[in-house]
CSV table of C-alpha atoms in Angstrom, one decimal:
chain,number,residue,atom,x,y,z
A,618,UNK,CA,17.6,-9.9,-6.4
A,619,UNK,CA,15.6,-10.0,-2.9
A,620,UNK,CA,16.5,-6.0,-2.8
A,621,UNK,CA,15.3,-5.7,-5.9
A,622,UNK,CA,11.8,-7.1,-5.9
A,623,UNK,CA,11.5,-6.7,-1.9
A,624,UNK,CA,12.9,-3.3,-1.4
A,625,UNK,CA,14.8,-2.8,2.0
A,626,UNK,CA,14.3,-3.6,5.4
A,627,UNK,CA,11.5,-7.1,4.5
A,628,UNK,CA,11.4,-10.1,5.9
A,629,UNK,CA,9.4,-12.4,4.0
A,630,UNK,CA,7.7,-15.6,5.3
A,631,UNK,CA,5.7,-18.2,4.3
A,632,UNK,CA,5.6,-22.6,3.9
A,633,UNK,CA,6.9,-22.7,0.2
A,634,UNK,CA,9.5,-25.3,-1.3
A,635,UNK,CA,12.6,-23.2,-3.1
A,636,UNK,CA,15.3,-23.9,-5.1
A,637,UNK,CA,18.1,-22.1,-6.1
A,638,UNK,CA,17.1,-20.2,-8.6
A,639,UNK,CA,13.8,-19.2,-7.6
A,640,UNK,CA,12.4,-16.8,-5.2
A,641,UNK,CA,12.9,-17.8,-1.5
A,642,UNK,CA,10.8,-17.1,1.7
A,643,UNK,CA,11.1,-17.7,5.2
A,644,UNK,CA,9.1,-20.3,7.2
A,645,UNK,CA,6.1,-19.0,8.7
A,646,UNK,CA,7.1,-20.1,12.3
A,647,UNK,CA,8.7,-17.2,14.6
A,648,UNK,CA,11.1,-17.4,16.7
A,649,UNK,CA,11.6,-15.6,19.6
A,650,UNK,CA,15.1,-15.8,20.0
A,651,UNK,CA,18.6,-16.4,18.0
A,652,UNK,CA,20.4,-19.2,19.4
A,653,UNK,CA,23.8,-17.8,20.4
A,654,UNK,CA,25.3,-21.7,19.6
A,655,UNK,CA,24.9,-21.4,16.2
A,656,UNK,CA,27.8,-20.3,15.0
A,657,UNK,CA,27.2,-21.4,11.3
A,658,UNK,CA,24.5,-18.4,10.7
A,659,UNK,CA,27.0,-16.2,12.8
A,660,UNK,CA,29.9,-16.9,9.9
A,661,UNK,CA,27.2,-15.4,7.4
A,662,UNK,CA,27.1,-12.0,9.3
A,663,UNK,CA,29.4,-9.3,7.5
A,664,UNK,CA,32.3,-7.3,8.6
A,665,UNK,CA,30.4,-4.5,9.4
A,666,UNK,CA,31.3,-0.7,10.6
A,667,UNK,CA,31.2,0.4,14.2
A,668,UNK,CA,27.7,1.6,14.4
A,669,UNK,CA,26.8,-1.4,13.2
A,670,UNK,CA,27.7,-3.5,16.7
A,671,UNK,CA,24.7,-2.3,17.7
A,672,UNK,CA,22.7,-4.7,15.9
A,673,UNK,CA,24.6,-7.6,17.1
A,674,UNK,CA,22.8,-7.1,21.0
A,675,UNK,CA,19.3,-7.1,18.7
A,676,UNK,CA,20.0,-10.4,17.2
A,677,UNK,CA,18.6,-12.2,20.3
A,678,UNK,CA,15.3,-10.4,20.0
A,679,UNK,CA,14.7,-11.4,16.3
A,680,UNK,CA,14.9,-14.1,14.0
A,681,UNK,CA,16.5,-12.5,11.4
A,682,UNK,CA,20.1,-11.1,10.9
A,683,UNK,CA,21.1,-7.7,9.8
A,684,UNK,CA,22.8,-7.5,5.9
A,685,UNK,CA,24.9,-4.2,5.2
A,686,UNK,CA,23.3,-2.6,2.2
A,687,UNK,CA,24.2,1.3,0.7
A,688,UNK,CA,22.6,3.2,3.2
A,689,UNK,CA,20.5,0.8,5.0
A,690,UNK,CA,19.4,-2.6,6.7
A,691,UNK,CA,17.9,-5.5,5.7
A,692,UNK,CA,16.6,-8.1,7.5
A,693,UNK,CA,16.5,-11.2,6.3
A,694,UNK,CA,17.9,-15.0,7.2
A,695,UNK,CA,20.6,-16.0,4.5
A,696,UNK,CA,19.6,-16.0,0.9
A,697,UNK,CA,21.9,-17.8,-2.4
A,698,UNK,CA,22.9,-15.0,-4.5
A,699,UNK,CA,19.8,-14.1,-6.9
A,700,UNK,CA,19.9,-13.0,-10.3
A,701,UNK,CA,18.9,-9.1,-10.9
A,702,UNK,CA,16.0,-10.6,-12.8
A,703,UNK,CA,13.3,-13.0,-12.4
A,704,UNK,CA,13.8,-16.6,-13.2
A,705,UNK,CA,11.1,-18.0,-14.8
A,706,UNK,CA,9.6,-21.6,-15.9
A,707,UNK,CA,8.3,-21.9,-18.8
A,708,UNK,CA,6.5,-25.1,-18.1
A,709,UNK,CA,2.6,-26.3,-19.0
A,710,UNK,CA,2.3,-27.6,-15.7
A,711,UNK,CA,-1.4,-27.7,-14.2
A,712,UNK,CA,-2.4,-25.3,-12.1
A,713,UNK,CA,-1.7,-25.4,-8.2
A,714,UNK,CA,-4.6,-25.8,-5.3
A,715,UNK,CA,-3.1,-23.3,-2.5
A,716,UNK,CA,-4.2,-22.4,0.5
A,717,UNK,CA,-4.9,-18.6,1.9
A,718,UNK,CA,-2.0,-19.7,4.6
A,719,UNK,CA,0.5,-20.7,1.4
A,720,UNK,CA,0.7,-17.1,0.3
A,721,UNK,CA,1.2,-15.3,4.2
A,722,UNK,CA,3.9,-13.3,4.2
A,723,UNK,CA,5.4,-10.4,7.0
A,724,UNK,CA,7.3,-7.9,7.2
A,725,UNK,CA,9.0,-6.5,10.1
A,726,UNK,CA,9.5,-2.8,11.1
A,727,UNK,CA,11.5,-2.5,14.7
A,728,UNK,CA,12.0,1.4,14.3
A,729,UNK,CA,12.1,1.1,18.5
A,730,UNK,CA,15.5,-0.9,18.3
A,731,UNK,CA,16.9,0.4,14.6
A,732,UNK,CA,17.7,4.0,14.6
A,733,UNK,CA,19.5,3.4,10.8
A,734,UNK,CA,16.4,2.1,9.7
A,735,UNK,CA,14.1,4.7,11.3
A,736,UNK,CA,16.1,7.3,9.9
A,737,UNK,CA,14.3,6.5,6.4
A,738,UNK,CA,11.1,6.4,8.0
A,739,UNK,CA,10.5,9.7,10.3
A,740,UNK,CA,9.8,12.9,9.3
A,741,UNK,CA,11.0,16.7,10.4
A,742,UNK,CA,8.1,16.0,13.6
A,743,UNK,CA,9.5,12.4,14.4
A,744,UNK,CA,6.6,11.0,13.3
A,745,UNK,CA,6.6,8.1,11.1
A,746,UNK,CA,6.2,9.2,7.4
A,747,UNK,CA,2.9,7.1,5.7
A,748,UNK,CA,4.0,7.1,2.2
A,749,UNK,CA,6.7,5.0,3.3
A,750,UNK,CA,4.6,2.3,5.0
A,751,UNK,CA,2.4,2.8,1.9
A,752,UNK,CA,5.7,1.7,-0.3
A,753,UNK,CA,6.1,-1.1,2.2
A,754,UNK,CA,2.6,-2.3,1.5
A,755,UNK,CA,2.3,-2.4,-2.3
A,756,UNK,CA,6.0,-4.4,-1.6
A,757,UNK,CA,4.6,-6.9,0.4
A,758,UNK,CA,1.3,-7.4,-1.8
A,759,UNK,CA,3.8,-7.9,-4.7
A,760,UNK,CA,5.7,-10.6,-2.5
A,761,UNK,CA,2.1,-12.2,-1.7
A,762,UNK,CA,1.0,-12.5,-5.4
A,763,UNK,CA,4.5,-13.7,-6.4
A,764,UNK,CA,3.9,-16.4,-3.6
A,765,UNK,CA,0.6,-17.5,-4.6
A,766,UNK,CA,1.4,-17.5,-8.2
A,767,UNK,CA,4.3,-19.7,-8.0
A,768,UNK,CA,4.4,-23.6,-9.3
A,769,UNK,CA,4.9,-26.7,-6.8
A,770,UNK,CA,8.2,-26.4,-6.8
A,771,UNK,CA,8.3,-22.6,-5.8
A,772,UNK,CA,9.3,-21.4,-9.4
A,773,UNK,CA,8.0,-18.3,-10.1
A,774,UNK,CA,5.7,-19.2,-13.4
A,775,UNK,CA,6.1,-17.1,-16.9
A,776,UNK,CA,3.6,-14.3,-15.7
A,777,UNK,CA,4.0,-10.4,-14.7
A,778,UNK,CA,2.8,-9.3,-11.6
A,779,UNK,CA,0.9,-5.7,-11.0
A,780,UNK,CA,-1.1,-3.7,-8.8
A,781,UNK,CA,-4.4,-2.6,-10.5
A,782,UNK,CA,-6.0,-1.0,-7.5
A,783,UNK,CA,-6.1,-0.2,-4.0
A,784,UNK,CA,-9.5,-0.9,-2.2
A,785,UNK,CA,-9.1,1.1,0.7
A,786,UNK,CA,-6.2,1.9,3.5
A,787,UNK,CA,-7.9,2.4,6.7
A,788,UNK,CA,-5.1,3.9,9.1
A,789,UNK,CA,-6.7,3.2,12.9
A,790,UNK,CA,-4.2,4.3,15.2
A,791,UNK,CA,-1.3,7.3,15.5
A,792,UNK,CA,2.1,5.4,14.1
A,793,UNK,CA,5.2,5.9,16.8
A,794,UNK,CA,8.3,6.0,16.2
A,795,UNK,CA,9.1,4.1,19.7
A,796,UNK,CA,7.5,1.1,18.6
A,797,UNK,CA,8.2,-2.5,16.4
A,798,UNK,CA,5.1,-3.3,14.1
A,799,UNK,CA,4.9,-6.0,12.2
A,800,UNK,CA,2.7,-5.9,8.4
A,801,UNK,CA,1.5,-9.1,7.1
A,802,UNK,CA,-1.0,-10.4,4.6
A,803,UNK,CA,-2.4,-13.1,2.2
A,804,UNK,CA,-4.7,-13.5,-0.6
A,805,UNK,CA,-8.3,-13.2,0.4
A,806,UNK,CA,-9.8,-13.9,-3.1
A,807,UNK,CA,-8.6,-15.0,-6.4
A,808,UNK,CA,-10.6,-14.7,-9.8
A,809,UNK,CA,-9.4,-16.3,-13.1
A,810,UNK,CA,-5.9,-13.7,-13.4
A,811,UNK,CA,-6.8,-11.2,-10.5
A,812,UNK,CA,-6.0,-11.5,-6.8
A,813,UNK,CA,-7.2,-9.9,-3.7
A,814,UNK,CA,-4.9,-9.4,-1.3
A,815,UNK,CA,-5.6,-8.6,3.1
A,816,UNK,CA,-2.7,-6.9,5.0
A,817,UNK,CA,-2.5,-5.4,8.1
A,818,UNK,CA,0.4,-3.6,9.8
A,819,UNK,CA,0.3,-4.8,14.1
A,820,UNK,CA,2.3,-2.9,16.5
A,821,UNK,CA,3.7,-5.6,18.5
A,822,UNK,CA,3.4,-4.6,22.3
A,823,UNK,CA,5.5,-6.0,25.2
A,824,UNK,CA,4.3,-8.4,27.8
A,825,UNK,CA,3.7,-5.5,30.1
A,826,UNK,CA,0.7,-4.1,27.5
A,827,UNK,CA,-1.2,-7.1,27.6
A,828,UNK,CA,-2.0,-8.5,23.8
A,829,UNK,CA,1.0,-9.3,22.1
A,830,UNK,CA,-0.3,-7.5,19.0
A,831,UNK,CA,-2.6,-4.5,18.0
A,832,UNK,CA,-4.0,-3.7,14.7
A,833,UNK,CA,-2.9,-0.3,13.6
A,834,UNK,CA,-3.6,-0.2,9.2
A,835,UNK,CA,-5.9,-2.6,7.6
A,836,UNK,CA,-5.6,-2.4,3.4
A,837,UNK,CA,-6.7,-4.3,0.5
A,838,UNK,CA,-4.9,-4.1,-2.5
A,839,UNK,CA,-5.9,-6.4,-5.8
A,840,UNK,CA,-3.5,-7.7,-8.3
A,841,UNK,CA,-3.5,-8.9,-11.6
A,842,UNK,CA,-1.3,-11.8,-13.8
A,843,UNK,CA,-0.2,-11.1,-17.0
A,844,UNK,CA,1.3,-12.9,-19.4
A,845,UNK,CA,5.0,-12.3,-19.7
A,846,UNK,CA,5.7,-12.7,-23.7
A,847,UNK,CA,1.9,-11.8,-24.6
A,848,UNK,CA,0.9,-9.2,-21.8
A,849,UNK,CA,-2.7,-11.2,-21.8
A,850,UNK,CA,-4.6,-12.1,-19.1
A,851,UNK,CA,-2.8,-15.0,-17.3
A,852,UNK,CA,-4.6,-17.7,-15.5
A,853,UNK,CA,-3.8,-18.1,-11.8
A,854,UNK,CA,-4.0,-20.9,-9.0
A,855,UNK,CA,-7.2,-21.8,-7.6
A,856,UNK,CA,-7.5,-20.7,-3.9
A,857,UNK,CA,-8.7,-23.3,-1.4
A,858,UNK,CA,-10.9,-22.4,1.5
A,859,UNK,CA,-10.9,-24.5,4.4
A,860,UNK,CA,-12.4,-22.5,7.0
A,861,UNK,CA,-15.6,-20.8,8.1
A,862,UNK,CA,-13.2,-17.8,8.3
A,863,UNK,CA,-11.6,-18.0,5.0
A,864,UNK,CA,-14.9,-18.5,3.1
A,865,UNK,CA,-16.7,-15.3,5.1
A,866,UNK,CA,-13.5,-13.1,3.7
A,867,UNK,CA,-13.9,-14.8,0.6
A,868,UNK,CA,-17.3,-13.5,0.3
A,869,UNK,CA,-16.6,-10.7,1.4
A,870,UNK,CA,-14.5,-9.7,-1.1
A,871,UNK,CA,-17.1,-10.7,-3.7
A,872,UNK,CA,-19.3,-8.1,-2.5
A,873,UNK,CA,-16.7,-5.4,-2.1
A,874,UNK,CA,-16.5,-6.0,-6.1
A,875,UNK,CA,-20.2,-5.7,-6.6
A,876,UNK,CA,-20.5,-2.5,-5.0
A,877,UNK,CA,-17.2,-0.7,-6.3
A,878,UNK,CA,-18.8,-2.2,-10.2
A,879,UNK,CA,-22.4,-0.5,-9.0
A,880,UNK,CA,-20.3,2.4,-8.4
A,881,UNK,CA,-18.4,2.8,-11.6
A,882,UNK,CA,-21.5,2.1,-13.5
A,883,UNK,CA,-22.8,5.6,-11.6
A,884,UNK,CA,-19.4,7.7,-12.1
A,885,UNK,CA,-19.8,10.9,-13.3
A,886,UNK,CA,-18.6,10.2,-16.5
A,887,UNK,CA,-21.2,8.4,-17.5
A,888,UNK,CA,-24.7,9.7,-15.1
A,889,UNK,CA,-24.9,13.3,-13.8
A,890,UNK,CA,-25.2,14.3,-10.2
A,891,UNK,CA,-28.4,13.0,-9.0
A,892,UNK,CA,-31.2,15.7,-6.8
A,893,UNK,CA,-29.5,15.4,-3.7
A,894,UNK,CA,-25.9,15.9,-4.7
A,895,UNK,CA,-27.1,19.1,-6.5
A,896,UNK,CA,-29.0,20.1,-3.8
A,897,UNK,CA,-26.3,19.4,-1.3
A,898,UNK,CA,-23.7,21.4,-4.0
A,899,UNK,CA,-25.8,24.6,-4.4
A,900,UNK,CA,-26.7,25.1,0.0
A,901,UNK,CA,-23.3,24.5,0.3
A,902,UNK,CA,-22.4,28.0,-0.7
A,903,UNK,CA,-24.7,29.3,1.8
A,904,UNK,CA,-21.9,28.6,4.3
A,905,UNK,CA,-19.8,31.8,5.3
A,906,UNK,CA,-16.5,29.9,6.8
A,907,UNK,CA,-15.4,28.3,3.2
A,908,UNK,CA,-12.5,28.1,0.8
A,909,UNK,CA,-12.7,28.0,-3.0
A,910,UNK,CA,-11.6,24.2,-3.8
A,911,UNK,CA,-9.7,25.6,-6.9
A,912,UNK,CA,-8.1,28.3,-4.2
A,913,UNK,CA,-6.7,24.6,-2.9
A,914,UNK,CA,-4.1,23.7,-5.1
A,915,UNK,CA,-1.0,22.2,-5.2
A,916,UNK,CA,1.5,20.5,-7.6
A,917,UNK,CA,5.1,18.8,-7.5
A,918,UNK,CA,7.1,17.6,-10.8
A,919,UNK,CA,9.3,13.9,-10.3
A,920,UNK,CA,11.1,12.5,-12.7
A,921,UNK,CA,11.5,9.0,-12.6
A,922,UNK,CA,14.8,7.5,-12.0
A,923,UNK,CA,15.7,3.7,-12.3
A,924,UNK,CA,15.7,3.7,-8.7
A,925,UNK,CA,12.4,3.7,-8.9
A,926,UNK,CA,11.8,0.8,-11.1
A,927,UNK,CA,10.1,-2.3,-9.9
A,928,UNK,CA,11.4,-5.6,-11.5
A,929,UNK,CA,9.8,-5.4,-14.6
A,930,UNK,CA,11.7,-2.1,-15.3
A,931,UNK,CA,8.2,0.3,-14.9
A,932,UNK,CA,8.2,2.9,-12.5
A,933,UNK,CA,7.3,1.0,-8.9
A,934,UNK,CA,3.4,1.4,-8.4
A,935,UNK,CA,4.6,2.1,-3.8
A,936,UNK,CA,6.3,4.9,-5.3
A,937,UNK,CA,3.6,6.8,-7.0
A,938,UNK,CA,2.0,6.3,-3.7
A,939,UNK,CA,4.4,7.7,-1.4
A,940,UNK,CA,4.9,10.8,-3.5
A,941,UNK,CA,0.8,11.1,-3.9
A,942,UNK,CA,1.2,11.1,0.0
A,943,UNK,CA,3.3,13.5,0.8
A,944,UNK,CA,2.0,15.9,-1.9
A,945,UNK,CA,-1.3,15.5,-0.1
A,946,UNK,CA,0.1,16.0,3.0
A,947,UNK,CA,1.7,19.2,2.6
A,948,UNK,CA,-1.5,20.5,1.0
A,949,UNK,CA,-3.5,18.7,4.2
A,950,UNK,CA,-1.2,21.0,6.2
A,951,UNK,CA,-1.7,24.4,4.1
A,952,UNK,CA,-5.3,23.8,4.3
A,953,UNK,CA,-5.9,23.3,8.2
A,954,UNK,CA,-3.3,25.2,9.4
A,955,UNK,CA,-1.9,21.9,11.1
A,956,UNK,CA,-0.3,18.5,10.8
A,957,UNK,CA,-3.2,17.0,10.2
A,958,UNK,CA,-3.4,13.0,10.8
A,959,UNK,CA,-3.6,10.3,7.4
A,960,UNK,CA,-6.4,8.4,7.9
A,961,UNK,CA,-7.4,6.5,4.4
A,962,UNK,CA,-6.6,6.3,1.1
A,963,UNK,CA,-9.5,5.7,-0.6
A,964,UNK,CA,-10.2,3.4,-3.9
A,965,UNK,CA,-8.4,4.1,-6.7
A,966,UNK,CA,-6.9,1.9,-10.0
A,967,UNK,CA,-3.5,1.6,-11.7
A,968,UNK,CA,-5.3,2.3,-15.0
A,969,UNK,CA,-1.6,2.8,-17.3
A,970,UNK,CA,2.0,1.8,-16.3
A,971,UNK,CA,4.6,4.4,-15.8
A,972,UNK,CA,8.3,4.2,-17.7
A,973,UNK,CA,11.5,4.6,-16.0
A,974,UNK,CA,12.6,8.3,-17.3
A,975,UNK,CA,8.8,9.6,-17.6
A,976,UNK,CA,7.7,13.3,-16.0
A,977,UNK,CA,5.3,13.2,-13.9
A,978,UNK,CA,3.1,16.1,-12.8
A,979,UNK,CA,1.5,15.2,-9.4
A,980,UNK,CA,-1.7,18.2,-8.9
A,981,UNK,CA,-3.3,18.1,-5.4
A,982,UNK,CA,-6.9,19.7,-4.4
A,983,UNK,CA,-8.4,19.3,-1.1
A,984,UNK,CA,-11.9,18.1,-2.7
A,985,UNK,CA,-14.4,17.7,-0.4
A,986,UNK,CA,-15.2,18.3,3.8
A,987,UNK,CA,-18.0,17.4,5.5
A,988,UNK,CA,-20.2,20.4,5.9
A,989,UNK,CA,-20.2,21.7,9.9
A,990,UNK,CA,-24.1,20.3,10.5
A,991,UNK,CA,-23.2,17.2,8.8
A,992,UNK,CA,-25.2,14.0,10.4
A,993,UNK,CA,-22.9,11.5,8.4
A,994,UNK,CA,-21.5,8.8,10.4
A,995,UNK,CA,-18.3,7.9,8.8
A,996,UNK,CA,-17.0,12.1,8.7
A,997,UNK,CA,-17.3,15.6,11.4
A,998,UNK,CA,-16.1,18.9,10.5
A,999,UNK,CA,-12.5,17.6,11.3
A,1000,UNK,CA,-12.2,15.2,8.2
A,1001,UNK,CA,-11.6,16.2,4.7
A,1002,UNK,CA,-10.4,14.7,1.5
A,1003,UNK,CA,-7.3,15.5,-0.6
A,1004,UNK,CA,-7.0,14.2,-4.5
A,1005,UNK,CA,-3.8,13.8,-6.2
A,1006,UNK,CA,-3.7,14.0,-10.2
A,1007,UNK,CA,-0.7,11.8,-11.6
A,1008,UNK,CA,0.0,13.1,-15.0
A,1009,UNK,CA,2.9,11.8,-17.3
A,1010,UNK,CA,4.0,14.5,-19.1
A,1011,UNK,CA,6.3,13.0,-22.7
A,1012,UNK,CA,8.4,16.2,-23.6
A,1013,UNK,CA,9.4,14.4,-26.9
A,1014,UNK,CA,5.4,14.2,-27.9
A,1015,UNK,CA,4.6,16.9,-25.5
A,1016,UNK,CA,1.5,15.1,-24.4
A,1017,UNK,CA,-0.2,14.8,-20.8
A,1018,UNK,CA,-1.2,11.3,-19.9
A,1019,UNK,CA,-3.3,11.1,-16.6
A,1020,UNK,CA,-2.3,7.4,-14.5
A,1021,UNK,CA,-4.2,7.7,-12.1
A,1022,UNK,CA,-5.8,9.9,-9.0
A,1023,UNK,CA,-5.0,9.0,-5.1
A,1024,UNK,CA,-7.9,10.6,-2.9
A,1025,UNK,CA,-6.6,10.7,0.9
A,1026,UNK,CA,-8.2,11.3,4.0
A,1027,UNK,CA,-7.3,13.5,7.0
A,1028,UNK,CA,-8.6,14.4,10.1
A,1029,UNK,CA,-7.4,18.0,11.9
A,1030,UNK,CA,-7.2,18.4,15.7
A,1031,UNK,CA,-9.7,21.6,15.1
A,1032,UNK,CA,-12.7,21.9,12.6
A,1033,UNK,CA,-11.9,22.9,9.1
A,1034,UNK,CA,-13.4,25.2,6.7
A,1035,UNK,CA,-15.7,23.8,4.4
A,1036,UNK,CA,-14.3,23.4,0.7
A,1037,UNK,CA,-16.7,24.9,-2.3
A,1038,UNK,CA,-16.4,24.3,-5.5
A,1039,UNK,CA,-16.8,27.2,-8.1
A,1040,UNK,CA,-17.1,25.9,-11.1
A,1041,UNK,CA,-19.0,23.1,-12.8
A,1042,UNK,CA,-15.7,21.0,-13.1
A,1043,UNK,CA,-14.9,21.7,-9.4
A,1044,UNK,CA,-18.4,20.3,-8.4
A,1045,UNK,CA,-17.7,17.1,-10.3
A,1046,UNK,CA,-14.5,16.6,-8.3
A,1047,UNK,CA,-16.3,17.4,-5.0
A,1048,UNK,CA,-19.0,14.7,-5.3
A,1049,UNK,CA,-17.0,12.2,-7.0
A,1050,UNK,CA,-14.9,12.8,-3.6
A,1051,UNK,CA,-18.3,12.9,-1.6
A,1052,UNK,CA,-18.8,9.0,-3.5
A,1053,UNK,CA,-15.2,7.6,-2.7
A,1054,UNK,CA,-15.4,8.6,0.7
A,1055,UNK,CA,-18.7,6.6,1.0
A,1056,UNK,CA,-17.7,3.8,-0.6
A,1057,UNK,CA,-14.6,3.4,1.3
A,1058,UNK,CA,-16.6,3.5,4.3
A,1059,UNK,CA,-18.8,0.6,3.5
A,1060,UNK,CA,-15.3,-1.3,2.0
A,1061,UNK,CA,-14.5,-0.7,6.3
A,1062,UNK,CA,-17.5,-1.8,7.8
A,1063,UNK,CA,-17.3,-4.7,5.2
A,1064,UNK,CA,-14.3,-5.7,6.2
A,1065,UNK,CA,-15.1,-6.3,9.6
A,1066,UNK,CA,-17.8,-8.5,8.8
């Protein structure tokens, strides 16, 4: 069961009371060491293979011991066996006052001192793959959610747990493979069945580099509750702010959801581009160093295997995000001529859920670049946006559903030609990425408030 909701390789933490049959989670003290005296935890170590001896010299370092799994590790302290499903309460028990430390949870990533583990995560450059850290992330929100949802006794409540949206990734420094990082997060902000959720992944630097940590992704992801027998709108536990802190991040998320509802209220569904967009659109072509944006694209078909499923048997929402990725990388790469560098992954929703056996049709565009004289402060001629269209395509119907669209960020270590759109529809999709990209940079600069 802790596979199953957690995927691999998660240690979860957080002060929660458990009981058998519930979800379980680690106390949110660390330890830097493994005493070697305790020989009861050492009896709950399996037989494992040769390679695996290697681990057993790491055990000193963490506070955690390795499980044997398929084709991987896990790390996590010892766990009852779970059931491959949820249990539930089904109690009318009030609501819970918790506190933004009640939900923390981390996960640890030592790709420096687990080859078997960074094999999953590197790609053909030995550079750490994103979309995986991007899985990791909508993982660990899950876990957070579950958390802060949960009754006094640690039961998880009668209630479904889903990703609506991401606010914004922010991806501040190059991810090596020669490192241990640590993600962690909590809820920031809760409403009457949604949750906003703060992570951040910290590489965790040795005594010789000074700090002990150093922020390397920020993200904000927001959840929703839903009824589990009536799929309605399910109430949630109050969040308690006892800090100047806690109450400046709780605001802060406030606004964040002001602007991103002023925002929708100006999509292009619903007002035309404004004077200046047009104006921006038609100099545009006056620029001689350009590619067509419909000259830019690129698709990949999936289907969805029950691998793939999360715990309520729907296509895993980190998934869809790690395939948008790499799509969007590969078509980052085409376009510069490069290995261009992931910087953000800018607001998008979860607006339908995705079955287990479903088609999907992943089209990526590079959609908008800043234009060589640019004065903007947030992008230079190096950065440009990528889109990825997730379409369900039902053969037995033969109908195209469209999920949702990722929009990505990349910068190139040389200036890029400037995307132009050609047609009408291709203009829409170059300032609605010209709009995301500006209001992910004020979701940033918010953020740091």
């Amino acid at each position: 069961m802790l596979r199953a909701f957690f995927g691999r390789g998660f240690i979860v933490r957080g002060p929660i009371n458990h009981t058998t049959k519930s979800l379980r989670f680690l106390s949110t003290e660390f330890k830097d060491t493994i005493s070697k005296s305790d020989n009861s935890t050492k009896q709950n170590i399996p037989d494992f293979k040769s390679e695996m001896e290697h681990w057993e010299k790491m055990l000193k370092r963490y506070p955690v011991l390795p499980s044997e799994t398929s084709s991987d590790i896990s790390y996590y302290k010892k766990f009852d066996t779970l059931p491959e499903s949820f249990e539930t309460t089904n109690s009318k028990d009030q609501l819970v006052l918790k506190t933004i430390s009640d939900s923390y949870c981390e996960l640890w990533l030592p790709f420096r001192d687990a080859p078997s583990l960074l094999n999953q995560y590197v790609n053909q450059q030995g550079e750490i793959r994103v979309g995986k850290i991007l899985e990791d992330l909508d993982r660990l929100a899950g876990a957070i959610a579950y958390k802060h949802t949960s009754d006094i006794d640690g039961q998880i409540k009668n209630l479904v747990i889903v990703t609506a949206a991401v606010d914004r990734i922010d991806i501040h420094e190059y991810l090596d493979s020669d490192c241990i990082y640590k993600a962690s997060g909590h809820v920031v902000h809760v409403g009457y069945s949604s949750i906003d959720i703060s992570l951040v992944l910290n590489k965790v630097l040795s005594t010789e580099e000074g700090s002990s940590e150093k922020p390397c992704l920020t993200a904000r992801f927001t959840m929703v509750a839903r009824n589990r027998d009536t799929g309605k709108a399910e109430q949630i536990n109050p969040l308690m702010l006892s800090s100047e802190k806690e109450r400046i991040a709780f605001k802060t998320s406030e606004l964040i959801k002001r602007e991103k509802s002023l925002l929708n209220k100006k999509g292009l569904e619903k007002t035309p581009p404004n004077f200046v967009e047009n104006n921006d659109y038609n100099s545009s072509s006056m620029n001689k160093d350009f590619v067509w944006l419909d000259d830019t694209t690129m698709s990949s078909v999936h289907v969805c295997f029950p691998s793939e499923r999360n715990i309520h048997h729907k296509v895993f929402g980190g998934f869809l995000m790690r395939v948008g990725h790499e799509l969007a990388y590969a078509n980052a790469c085409m376009y510069s001529g490069a290995n261009p560098i992931s910087k953000s992954l800018d607001d998008f929703s979860f607006t339908k859920p995705v079955n287990v056996g479903s088609i999907l049709r992943l089209t990526s565009q590079v959609i908008y670049s800043s234009d060589l004289d640019s004065t903007e402060q947030s992008h230079d001629d190096k950065h440009f946006q990528v889109s990825v269209k997730v379409d369900v395509l039902d053969p037995t119907k033969q109908t195209i559903e469209t999920t949702n669209t990722f929009y990505f960020t990349f910068e190139s270590n040389s200036p890029v030609r400037r995307v132009i759109p050609r047609t009408y529809d291709d203009m829409i999709k170059y300032i609605e990425g010209r709009r995301r990209s500006q209001i992910g940079s004020f979701i940033s600069n918010a953020q740091q408030i």
